[in-house]
CSV table of C-alpha atoms in Angstrom, one decimal:
chain,number,residue,atom,x,y,z
E,22,MET,CA,52.1,-45.3,29.1
E,23,ALA,CA,52.2,-41.5,30.1
E,24,THR,CA,48.5,-39.8,30.0
E,25,VAL,CA,47.2,-36.6,28.8
E,26,ALA,CA,43.3,-35.5,30.1
E,27,THR,CA,41.3,-35.2,27.3
E,28,THR,CA,39.1,-32.5,29.5
E,29,ASP,CA,39.3,-31.2,33.0
E,30,LEU,CA,36.1,-33.7,33.5
E,31,ASP,CA,37.2,-37.0,31.0
E,32,PRO,CA,38.7,-39.8,32.8
E,33,ALA,CA,43.1,-39.8,31.8
E,34,VAL,CA,43.3,-41.3,28.3
E,35,PRO,CA,47.3,-43.0,27.4
E,36,GLU,CA,48.0,-39.6,25.1
E,37,GLU,CA,50.1,-42.0,22.5
E,38,LEU,CA,46.5,-44.0,21.5
E,39,VAL,CA,45.2,-40.3,20.5
E,40,SER,CA,48.0,-40.4,18.3
E,41,ILE,CA,47.3,-43.7,17.3
E,42,ILE,CA,43.6,-42.9,16.5
E,43,LEU,CA,44.4,-40.0,14.7
E,44,ASP,CA,46.8,-42.1,12.3
E,45,PRO,CA,46.1,-43.4,9.3
E,46,THR,CA,48.8,-46.1,9.6
E,47,ALA,CA,47.3,-47.6,12.4
E,48,TYR,CA,44.2,-48.4,10.0
E,49,ALA,CA,46.2,-50.7,8.1
E,50,ASP,CA,48.3,-52.0,10.9
E,51,ASP,CA,45.5,-53.1,13.4
E,52,ARG,CA,47.5,-50.9,16.2
E,53,ILE,CA,43.0,-49.2,15.8
E,54,TYR,CA,42.3,-52.5,17.2
E,55,ASP,CA,44.2,-52.3,20.8
E,56,ALA,CA,43.2,-48.5,21.1
E,57,TYR,CA,39.6,-49.0,20.6
E,58,ALA,CA,40.6,-51.8,23.1
E,59,TRP,CA,41.9,-49.7,25.8
E,60,LEU,CA,39.0,-47.1,25.1
E,61,ARG,CA,35.8,-49.4,25.3
E,62,GLN,CA,37.5,-50.9,28.6
E,63,ASN,CA,38.2,-47.7,30.0
E,64,ASN,CA,36.4,-44.3,28.7
E,65,PRO,CA,33.9,-46.1,25.7
E,66,VAL,CA,32.8,-42.4,25.2
E,67,ALA,CA,36.0,-40.2,25.6
E,68,ARG,CA,36.5,-36.8,24.4
E,69,VAL,CA,39.4,-36.6,21.8
E,70,SER,CA,41.1,-33.3,21.6
E,71,HIS,CA,43.7,-32.0,19.6
E,72,PRO,CA,45.3,-28.6,17.9
E,73,ASP,CA,44.6,-30.2,14.3
E,74,PHE,CA,41.2,-31.0,14.8
E,75,ASP,CA,37.9,-29.4,16.0
E,76,PRO,CA,36.7,-31.6,19.2
E,77,PHE,CA,34.7,-34.8,18.9
E,78,TRP,CA,33.7,-37.4,21.0
E,79,ILE,CA,35.1,-41.2,20.0
E,80,LEU,CA,32.0,-44.4,21.0
E,81,THR,CA,33.6,-47.3,21.0
E,82,ARG,CA,31.1,-49.7,22.4
E,83,TYR,CA,27.6,-51.6,20.3
E,84,ASP,CA,25.4,-50.3,22.7
E,85,ASP,CA,26.3,-46.6,22.7
E,86,VAL,CA,27.3,-46.6,18.3
E,87,ARG,CA,23.8,-48.7,18.0
E,88,LYS,CA,21.5,-45.8,19.9
E,89,VAL,CA,23.2,-43.0,18.6
E,90,GLY,CA,22.6,-44.5,14.9
E,91,LEU,CA,19.2,-45.3,15.8
E,92,ASP,CA,18.5,-41.7,16.7
E,93,ASN,CA,18.6,-39.4,14.0
E,94,ALA,CA,16.5,-36.8,15.2
E,95,THR,CA,19.0,-36.3,18.3
E,96,PHE,CA,21.9,-37.5,16.5
E,97,HIS,CA,22.6,-35.5,12.6
E,98,SER,CA,24.6,-36.7,10.1
E,99,GLY,CA,24.3,-33.4,7.9
E,100,ASP,CA,25.1,-30.6,9.8
E,101,MET,CA,29.3,-31.1,10.3
E,102,SER,CA,31.4,-33.3,8.6
E,103,TYR,CA,30.1,-36.6,8.3
E,104,ASN,CA,34.1,-38.4,8.1
E,105,LEU,CA,36.6,-37.3,10.1
E,106,ASN,CA,38.9,-34.1,8.9
E,107,GLU,CA,41.3,-31.7,10.1
E,108,LYS,CA,39.7,-28.1,10.6
E,109,ARG,CA,42.1,-27.0,7.7
E,110,SER,CA,39.7,-28.8,5.7
E,111,VAL,CA,36.4,-29.4,6.7
E,112,GLU,CA,36.8,-25.3,6.4
E,113,HIS,CA,38.9,-24.9,2.9
E,114,ALA,CA,35.6,-27.5,2.3
E,115,LYS,CA,33.3,-25.3,3.4
E,116,ALA,CA,35.2,-22.1,1.8
E,117,ILE,CA,34.6,-24.0,-1.4
E,118,ASN,CA,31.4,-25.6,-1.3
E,119,GLY,CA,28.8,-22.5,-0.1
E,120,GLY,CA,29.6,-23.2,3.3
E,121,ASP,CA,28.1,-27.6,3.8
E,122,PRO,CA,31.7,-29.6,4.8
E,123,ASN,CA,30.1,-32.6,3.0
E,124,LEU,CA,31.3,-32.2,-0.9
E,125,ILE,CA,28.7,-34.9,-2.3
E,126,ARG,CA,25.3,-34.1,-1.1
E,127,SER,CA,24.0,-37.5,-1.0
E,128,LEU,CA,21.8,-40.0,1.8
E,129,VAL,CA,25.0,-39.6,4.0
E,130,ALA,CA,24.9,-36.1,4.7
E,131,MET,CA,20.4,-36.0,4.6
E,132,ASP,CA,18.9,-36.0,7.9
E,133,ILE,CA,15.2,-37.2,8.4
E,134,PRO,CA,12.9,-36.2,6.5
E,135,GLU,CA,15.1,-35.6,3.6
E,136,HIS,CA,16.7,-38.7,4.3
E,137,ASN,CA,13.4,-40.8,4.3
E,138,VAL,CA,12.2,-38.9,0.7
E,139,TYR,CA,15.3,-39.3,-0.5
E,140,ARG,CA,15.5,-43.0,-0.1
E,141,LYS,CA,12.8,-43.9,-1.5
E,142,LEU,CA,13.1,-43.0,-4.5
E,143,THR,CA,15.4,-46.2,-5.1
E,144,GLN,CA,14.7,-48.0,-2.1
E,145,THR,CA,12.2,-51.0,-3.5
E,146,TRP,CA,15.2,-51.1,-6.2
E,147,PHE,CA,17.2,-53.0,-3.4
E,148,MET,CA,15.0,-55.0,-2.0
E,149,GLY,CA,14.5,-59.0,-2.0
E,150,ALA,CA,11.9,-59.1,-4.6
E,151,ASN,CA,13.8,-57.2,-6.7
E,152,LEU,CA,17.6,-57.9,-6.4
E,153,LYS,CA,15.4,-61.7,-6.7
E,154,LYS,CA,15.7,-60.8,-10.5
E,155,ARG,CA,18.7,-59.9,-11.1
E,156,GLU,CA,20.4,-62.9,-8.9
E,157,ASP,CA,20.8,-64.6,-12.5
E,158,GLU,CA,23.1,-61.7,-14.1
E,159,ILE,CA,24.8,-61.7,-11.0
E,160,ARG,CA,25.5,-65.1,-11.2
E,161,GLU,CA,26.9,-65.0,-14.8
E,162,LEU,CA,29.2,-62.4,-13.5
E,163,ALA,CA,30.6,-64.5,-11.2
E,164,ARG,CA,30.6,-67.8,-12.8
E,165,ASN,CA,32.7,-65.3,-15.9
E,166,ALA,CA,35.2,-63.9,-12.9
E,167,VAL,CA,35.9,-67.1,-11.3
E,168,ASP,CA,36.6,-68.6,-14.5
E,169,ALA,CA,39.0,-65.1,-15.4
E,170,PHE,CA,40.3,-66.1,-12.3
E,171,VAL,CA,41.4,-69.1,-11.9
E,172,ALA,CA,43.0,-69.3,-16.0
E,173,LYS,CA,45.3,-67.1,-14.1
E,174,GLY,CA,47.4,-69.7,-12.4
E,175,GLU,CA,47.9,-70.8,-8.3
E,176,ARG,CA,50.0,-68.0,-7.7
E,177,VAL,CA,47.5,-64.8,-7.9
E,178,ASP,CA,46.2,-61.1,-5.8
E,179,PHE,CA,42.5,-62.2,-4.6
E,180,VAL,CA,42.3,-58.2,-4.0
E,181,ALA,CA,43.6,-57.4,-7.5
E,182,ASP,CA,42.8,-59.9,-9.8
E,183,LEU,CA,39.3,-60.6,-8.3
E,184,ALA,CA,37.7,-58.7,-5.7
E,185,THR,CA,38.4,-55.1,-7.1
E,186,ASP,CA,36.7,-56.5,-10.6
E,187,TYR,CA,33.7,-58.2,-10.1
E,188,PRO,CA,32.0,-55.9,-7.9
E,189,LEU,CA,32.7,-53.1,-10.0
E,190,ARG,CA,31.3,-55.4,-12.9
E,191,VAL,CA,28.3,-56.0,-11.1
E,192,ILE,CA,27.2,-52.3,-9.9
E,193,MET,CA,28.4,-50.8,-13.6
E,194,ASN,CA,25.9,-53.4,-14.8
E,195,ILE,CA,23.2,-52.3,-12.2
E,196,LEU,CA,23.9,-48.7,-13.3
E,197,GLY,CA,24.0,-49.2,-16.7
E,198,VAL,CA,27.7,-47.9,-17.1
E,199,PRO,CA,29.0,-48.4,-20.5
E,200,GLU,CA,32.5,-51.2,-20.2
E,201,GLY,CA,34.6,-48.1,-21.5
E,202,ASP,CA,34.4,-46.6,-18.8
E,203,TRP,CA,34.8,-49.1,-16.2
E,204,PRO,CA,38.1,-48.0,-15.8
E,205,LEU,CA,37.1,-44.6,-15.2
E,206,MET,CA,34.8,-45.1,-12.6
E,207,LEU,CA,37.6,-48.0,-10.5
E,208,ARG,CA,40.3,-45.4,-10.5
E,209,LEU,CA,37.5,-42.1,-9.0
E,210,THR,CA,36.5,-45.1,-6.6
E,211,GLN,CA,40.1,-46.0,-5.3
E,212,GLN,CA,40.8,-42.2,-5.0
E,213,ASN,CA,37.3,-41.6,-3.1
E,214,PHE,CA,38.1,-43.6,-0.4
E,215,GLY,CA,42.0,-43.6,-0.7
E,216,THR,CA,43.0,-40.1,-0.4
E,217,LYS,CA,45.4,-41.3,2.5
E,218,ASP,CA,47.0,-44.0,0.7
E,219,PRO,CA,49.6,-42.6,-2.4
E,220,ASP,CA,48.9,-46.6,-3.8
E,221,LEU,CA,45.3,-45.5,-3.8
E,222,SER,CA,44.7,-41.7,-5.1
E,223,GLY,CA,47.5,-41.9,-7.3
E,224,GLU,CA,49.6,-39.0,-5.2
E,225,PRO,CA,53.1,-39.0,-4.5
E,226,GLU,CA,52.5,-38.7,-1.0
E,227,ALA,CA,50.2,-38.2,2.2
E,228,LEU,CA,48.0,-35.4,1.2
E,229,LYS,CA,47.6,-32.8,3.5
E,230,ALA,CA,44.6,-30.8,5.3
E,231,GLU,CA,43.8,-28.3,2.2
E,232,GLN,CA,44.3,-30.7,-0.3
E,233,TYR,CA,42.5,-32.9,0.5
E,234,ALA,CA,39.7,-30.9,0.1
E,235,ASP,CA,41.0,-30.3,-3.6
E,236,PHE,CA,41.5,-34.0,-4.2
E,237,MET,CA,38.4,-34.5,-3.0
E,238,HIS,CA,36.4,-31.6,-5.4
E,239,ASN,CA,38.2,-33.0,-8.5
E,240,MET,CA,37.2,-36.1,-7.9
E,241,VAL,CA,33.2,-35.2,-7.5
E,242,MET,CA,34.2,-33.5,-10.8
E,243,ASN,CA,35.1,-35.7,-12.3
E,244,PHE,CA,32.3,-38.0,-11.2
E,245,THR,CA,30.1,-35.8,-12.0
E,246,ASN,CA,31.0,-35.1,-15.0
E,247,PHE,CA,30.7,-38.3,-16.1
E,248,PHE,CA,27.0,-38.9,-14.9
E,249,LYS,CA,25.5,-35.5,-15.8
E,250,GLU,CA,25.8,-36.9,-19.3
E,251,LEU,CA,25.0,-40.8,-19.0
E,252,SER,CA,21.8,-39.6,-16.8
E,253,GLU,CA,20.7,-36.6,-19.7
E,254,GLU,CA,21.0,-39.4,-22.0
E,255,ARG,CA,19.0,-42.1,-19.9
E,256,ARG,CA,16.4,-39.1,-19.9
E,257,ARG,CA,16.2,-39.3,-23.2
E,258,GLU,CA,16.5,-43.3,-23.8
E,259,PRO,CA,14.9,-44.5,-20.2
E,260,ARG,CA,16.6,-48.8,-19.9
E,261,GLU,CA,15.9,-51.0,-17.3
E,262,ASP,CA,18.1,-49.7,-15.4
E,263,LEU,CA,19.1,-48.1,-12.0
E,264,THR,CA,20.6,-45.1,-13.9
E,265,SER,CA,17.5,-44.2,-15.5
E,266,LEU,CA,14.7,-44.3,-12.5
E,267,ILE,CA,17.5,-41.8,-10.9
E,268,ALA,CA,17.8,-39.6,-13.7
E,269,ASN,CA,14.1,-39.7,-14.0
E,270,ALA,CA,13.1,-39.6,-10.5
E,271,LYS,CA,10.2,-36.5,-9.2
E,272,ILE,CA,9.8,-35.5,-6.4
E,273,ASP,CA,6.1,-34.0,-5.4
E,274,GLY,CA,6.2,-33.8,-9.1
E,275,GLN,CA,9.8,-32.5,-10.3
E,276,GLN,CA,13.1,-33.0,-10.4
E,277,ILE,CA,15.1,-33.9,-8.2
E,278,PRO,CA,18.2,-31.5,-7.7
E,279,PHE,CA,21.5,-31.7,-9.7
E,280,ASP,CA,23.5,-32.0,-6.5
E,281,ALA,CA,21.5,-34.9,-5.0
E,282,GLU,CA,21.2,-36.2,-7.9
E,283,MET,CA,24.6,-36.2,-9.1
E,284,GLY,CA,25.5,-37.8,-5.6
E,285,TYR,CA,23.2,-40.7,-5.4
E,286,TYR,CA,25.6,-41.9,-8.2
E,287,ILE,CA,28.7,-41.3,-6.6
E,288,THR,CA,27.3,-42.9,-3.3
E,289,ILE,CA,26.0,-46.2,-5.2
E,290,VAL,CA,29.1,-46.5,-7.2
E,291,THR,CA,31.4,-45.8,-4.1
E,292,GLY,CA,29.8,-47.6,-1.7
E,293,GLY,CA,28.4,-50.8,-3.6
E,294,HIS,CA,32.1,-51.2,-4.8
E,295,ASP,CA,34.6,-51.0,-2.0
E,296,THR,CA,33.0,-52.8,0.6
E,297,THR,CA,31.8,-56.0,-1.0
E,298,SER,CA,35.5,-56.0,-2.4
E,299,SER,CA,36.6,-55.2,1.1
E,300,SER,CA,35.3,-57.6,2.4
E,301,ALA,CA,35.2,-61.0,0.5
E,302,SER,CA,39.0,-60.1,0.5
E,303,VAL,CA,39.3,-60.3,4.1
E,304,ALA,CA,36.8,-63.5,4.4
E,305,MET,CA,39.3,-65.0,1.7
E,306,TRP,CA,42.8,-64.0,3.6
E,307,GLU,CA,41.3,-65.8,6.5
E,308,LEU,CA,40.8,-68.7,4.1
E,309,ALA,CA,44.3,-69.1,3.3
E,310,ARG,CA,45.7,-68.1,7.0
E,311,ARG,CA,43.6,-70.6,8.4
E,312,PRO,CA,43.1,-74.2,6.4
E,313,GLU,CA,40.7,-75.6,8.7
E,314,LEU,CA,37.6,-72.9,7.5
E,315,LEU,CA,37.7,-73.3,4.2
E,316,ALA,CA,37.1,-77.1,4.8
E,317,LYS,CA,34.9,-76.4,7.4
E,318,VAL,CA,33.1,-74.4,4.4
E,319,LYS,CA,33.5,-76.5,1.6
E,320,ALA,CA,32.0,-80.0,3.7
E,321,ASP,CA,28.9,-77.5,4.7
E,322,PRO,CA,28.0,-75.1,1.6
E,323,ALA,CA,24.8,-73.1,3.8
E,324,LEU,CA,27.4,-71.8,5.6
E,325,ILE,CA,28.5,-69.3,2.5
E,326,ALA,CA,26.2,-67.3,4.4
E,327,ASN,CA,28.0,-66.7,7.4
E,328,LEU,CA,31.1,-66.7,6.4
E,329,VAL,CA,29.8,-63.8,4.8
E,330,ASP,CA,28.0,-61.6,7.4
E,331,GLU,CA,32.0,-62.2,9.4
E,332,GLY,CA,33.6,-61.1,6.1
E,333,VAL,CA,31.8,-57.9,6.8
E,334,ARG,CA,32.0,-57.7,10.4
E,335,PHE,CA,35.6,-58.8,10.8
E,336,ALA,CA,37.2,-56.2,8.0
E,337,THR,CA,34.3,-53.3,8.7
E,338,PRO,CA,35.5,-51.6,5.9
E,339,VAL,CA,33.3,-48.2,6.7
E,340,LYS,CA,35.3,-47.4,10.7
E,341,HIS,CA,33.8,-44.8,10.9
E,342,PHE,CA,30.6,-41.9,10.5
E,343,MET,CA,30.8,-39.2,12.2
E,344,ARG,CA,27.7,-37.1,13.4
E,345,SER,CA,26.5,-34.1,15.6
E,346,ALA,CA,24.2,-33.3,18.9
E,347,ALA,CA,21.4,-31.2,17.9
E,348,VAL,CA,20.1,-31.6,21.3
E,349,ASP,CA,21.6,-31.4,24.2
E,350,THR,CA,21.9,-35.5,25.1
E,351,VAL,CA,23.3,-38.3,27.3
E,352,VAL,CA,25.4,-41.3,25.5
E,353,GLY,CA,27.0,-43.7,28.1
E,354,GLY,CA,26.0,-41.4,31.3
E,355,ARG,CA,28.6,-38.5,29.1
E,356,GLU,CA,26.9,-35.0,28.9
E,357,ILE,CA,27.0,-34.4,25.4
E,358,ALA,CA,26.1,-30.6,24.1
E,359,LYS,CA,24.5,-29.2,21.6
E,360,GLY,CA,26.4,-29.3,18.4
E,361,ASP,CA,29.4,-31.7,19.4
E,362,TRP,CA,31.2,-34.0,17.2
E,363,LEU,CA,30.6,-37.1,17.9
E,364,MET,CA,32.5,-40.7,16.0
E,365,LEU,CA,30.5,-43.1,15.7
E,366,CYS,CA,33.4,-46.7,15.6
E,367,TYR,CA,31.9,-49.9,13.6
E,368,GLY,CA,35.2,-50.7,14.0
E,369,SER,CA,35.3,-51.0,17.8
E,370,ALA,CA,31.3,-51.6,17.9
E,371,ASN,CA,32.4,-55.0,15.6
E,372,ARG,CA,34.5,-56.0,18.3
E,373,ASP,CA,32.7,-55.8,21.5
E,374,GLU,CA,33.2,-58.5,24.0
E,375,THR,CA,29.7,-58.2,25.5
E,376,VAL,CA,28.5,-58.8,21.8
E,377,PHE,CA,31.0,-60.8,19.9
E,378,PRO,CA,32.6,-64.1,21.9
E,379,ASN,CA,35.6,-64.1,20.6
E,380,PRO,CA,35.5,-60.3,18.9
E,381,ASN,CA,39.0,-60.6,17.7
E,382,SER,CA,38.7,-64.3,15.9
E,383,PHE,CA,37.0,-64.7,12.3
E,384,GLU,CA,34.8,-67.9,13.3
E,385,VAL,CA,32.2,-69.0,9.6
E,386,ASP,CA,30.3,-70.2,12.0
E,387,ARG,CA,29.4,-67.5,14.4
E,388,PRO,CA,25.9,-67.3,15.6
E,389,LEU,CA,23.7,-64.8,16.0
E,390,ASN,CA,25.9,-62.2,13.6
E,391,LYS,CA,24.3,-59.0,14.7
E,392,HIS,CA,27.4,-56.5,13.3
E,393,LEU,CA,27.0,-52.7,12.3
E,394,GLY,CA,29.5,-53.2,9.0
E,395,PHE,CA,26.7,-51.7,7.0
E,396,GLY,CA,26.1,-49.3,9.6
E,397,TYR,CA,22.2,-49.5,11.7
E,398,GLY,CA,19.6,-47.3,12.0
E,399,PRO,CA,17.4,-44.7,9.7
E,400,HIS,CA,21.3,-44.5,7.1
E,401,VAL,CA,21.9,-48.4,7.1
E,402,CYS,CA,23.1,-49.2,4.3
E,403,LEU,CA,20.5,-48.8,1.9
E,404,GLY,CA,23.0,-51.8,-1.0
E,405,GLN,CA,23.4,-53.9,2.0
E,406,HIS,CA,21.2,-56.4,0.6
E,407,LEU,CA,23.0,-56.6,-2.9
E,408,ALA,CA,26.8,-56.5,-1.0
E,409,LYS,CA,25.3,-60.1,0.8
E,410,MET,CA,24.2,-61.4,-2.5
E,411,GLU,CA,26.8,-60.3,-4.7
E,412,MET,CA,29.5,-61.6,-1.9
E,413,LYS,CA,27.4,-64.9,-1.3
E,414,ILE,CA,27.4,-66.0,-4.8
E,415,LEU,CA,30.9,-64.8,-5.7
E,416,PHE,CA,31.9,-67.8,-3.2
E,417,GLU,CA,29.3,-70.3,-4.2
E,418,GLU,CA,31.4,-70.0,-7.6
E,419,LEU,CA,34.4,-69.6,-6.2
E,420,LEU,CA,34.8,-72.9,-3.0
E,421,PRO,CA,33.7,-75.3,-5.4
E,422,ARG,CA,36.1,-75.1,-7.8
E,423,ILE,CA,39.7,-74.3,-4.2
E,424,LYS,CA,41.2,-77.3,-3.5
E,425,SER,CA,43.7,-75.7,-0.9
E,426,VAL,CA,44.4,-72.0,-0.3
E,427,SER,CA,47.3,-70.9,1.4
E,428,LEU,CA,49.5,-66.6,1.9
E,429,ASP,CA,51.6,-66.4,-1.2
E,430,GLY,CA,53.5,-63.1,0.5
E,431,VAL,CA,52.1,-60.6,3.5
E,432,PRO,CA,48.7,-59.5,2.6
E,433,ALA,CA,48.5,-55.2,2.9
E,434,ARG,CA,45.6,-53.0,4.3
E,435,SER,CA,44.8,-49.5,2.3
E,436,VAL,CA,46.3,-46.5,4.3
E,437,ASP,CA,42.7,-44.2,5.6
E,438,TRP,CA,40.9,-43.8,8.9
E,439,PHE,CA,37.4,-43.5,7.4
E,440,VAL,CA,37.5,-46.5,5.3
E,441,ASN,CA,39.6,-49.0,4.8
E,442,GLY,CA,40.6,-52.9,3.6
E,443,PRO,CA,43.0,-55.1,1.9
E,444,LYS,CA,44.8,-53.7,-1.0
E,445,THR,CA,46.9,-56.7,-1.4
E,446,VAL,CA,46.2,-60.5,-0.8
E,447,PRO,CA,48.8,-63.0,-2.3
E,448,VAL,CA,47.7,-66.1,-2.0
E,449,LYS,CA,48.6,-70.2,-3.5
E,450,ILE,CA,45.1,-71.7,-4.5
E,451,VAL,CA,45.5,-75.2,-5.6
E,452,PHE,CA,42.4,-76.1,-7.9
E,453,GLU,CA,39.6,-78.7,-8.1
């Protein structure tokens, strides 16, 4: 394997490996996991240089990813792009967004103390006590979704026929979005996380660097146009939904800024849908591939909670987030300079052999599953408890009705290095 030094001081990194990291298709066909494994063993904090990208450090070990995620004072989320993008795309985003590389002003792009202030506006809503009040509502949605799924017959696509629609219904219900607008929300969500996949973006081919920024800007504008109207309606006539809470939220007695309000809605819609859909689909993929797992969970339904966590770990839908160093510091023994860009590879951390025995095996009874599938630290996913609840309820309603399940074709993952997961899981199911 040919090698190239990323800097004079760094250990040699295989040239092919750098190409894999920067190839969105590698995240669809599992080649990225071999690259992660090489880095964990040989260069876990590696500096990557490529003419199309600003240099960045790629962190692949669990402990390093966790450490950086925990320390928002040292490692900022909003100073630079919070996901990997080409230099031309970042510069174009700045040009059309007043100098900010992040087109959405969301919790993801905020750092402490601002992040904490905005997070507290809805944090209580997403905690266990409040979610418990909505359990019956979510269970009814799950039961209806499973009924419709069973009615489709034995040969189905788990993604298209269940995993895409169910979490969308949950998030739309809690936001109070009218049912007639759900298809629009689904289309915009898929565009948000599928810009490099023509099947999801709606574009005939993968977007070029400048096209990416324009495409994302248009997507944000479409979300904004929709939620601006809905939010104004909720200020006039508040309801018992999350949109009303956000629309009427105040900081120091003042309504929150418009861009932050819109960023809140976009983050909840997109993040609340994709993690759940991808993790549930990966879990079903593995149940269909290994019949003994289904038998084990059916024999002990208490394992459904483990099934959900393992689905999140194994899928890790958010493959990375970027951070930038606010000061000179050290990570994994490497000197990181102020302003350096770092890639936190959750997909690698969740396959770290030192933390997860047999990390490439899907195990429904894995003990102490300390995965980072929802991130870690101040920026940990706000909706993680909701996502786990709705997946758990879905499988509680679905698995007792399944006698057997097997793959009925070749599953496929979306093409993207930021957020990706199954876009088709064809299965044959014999129902009880």
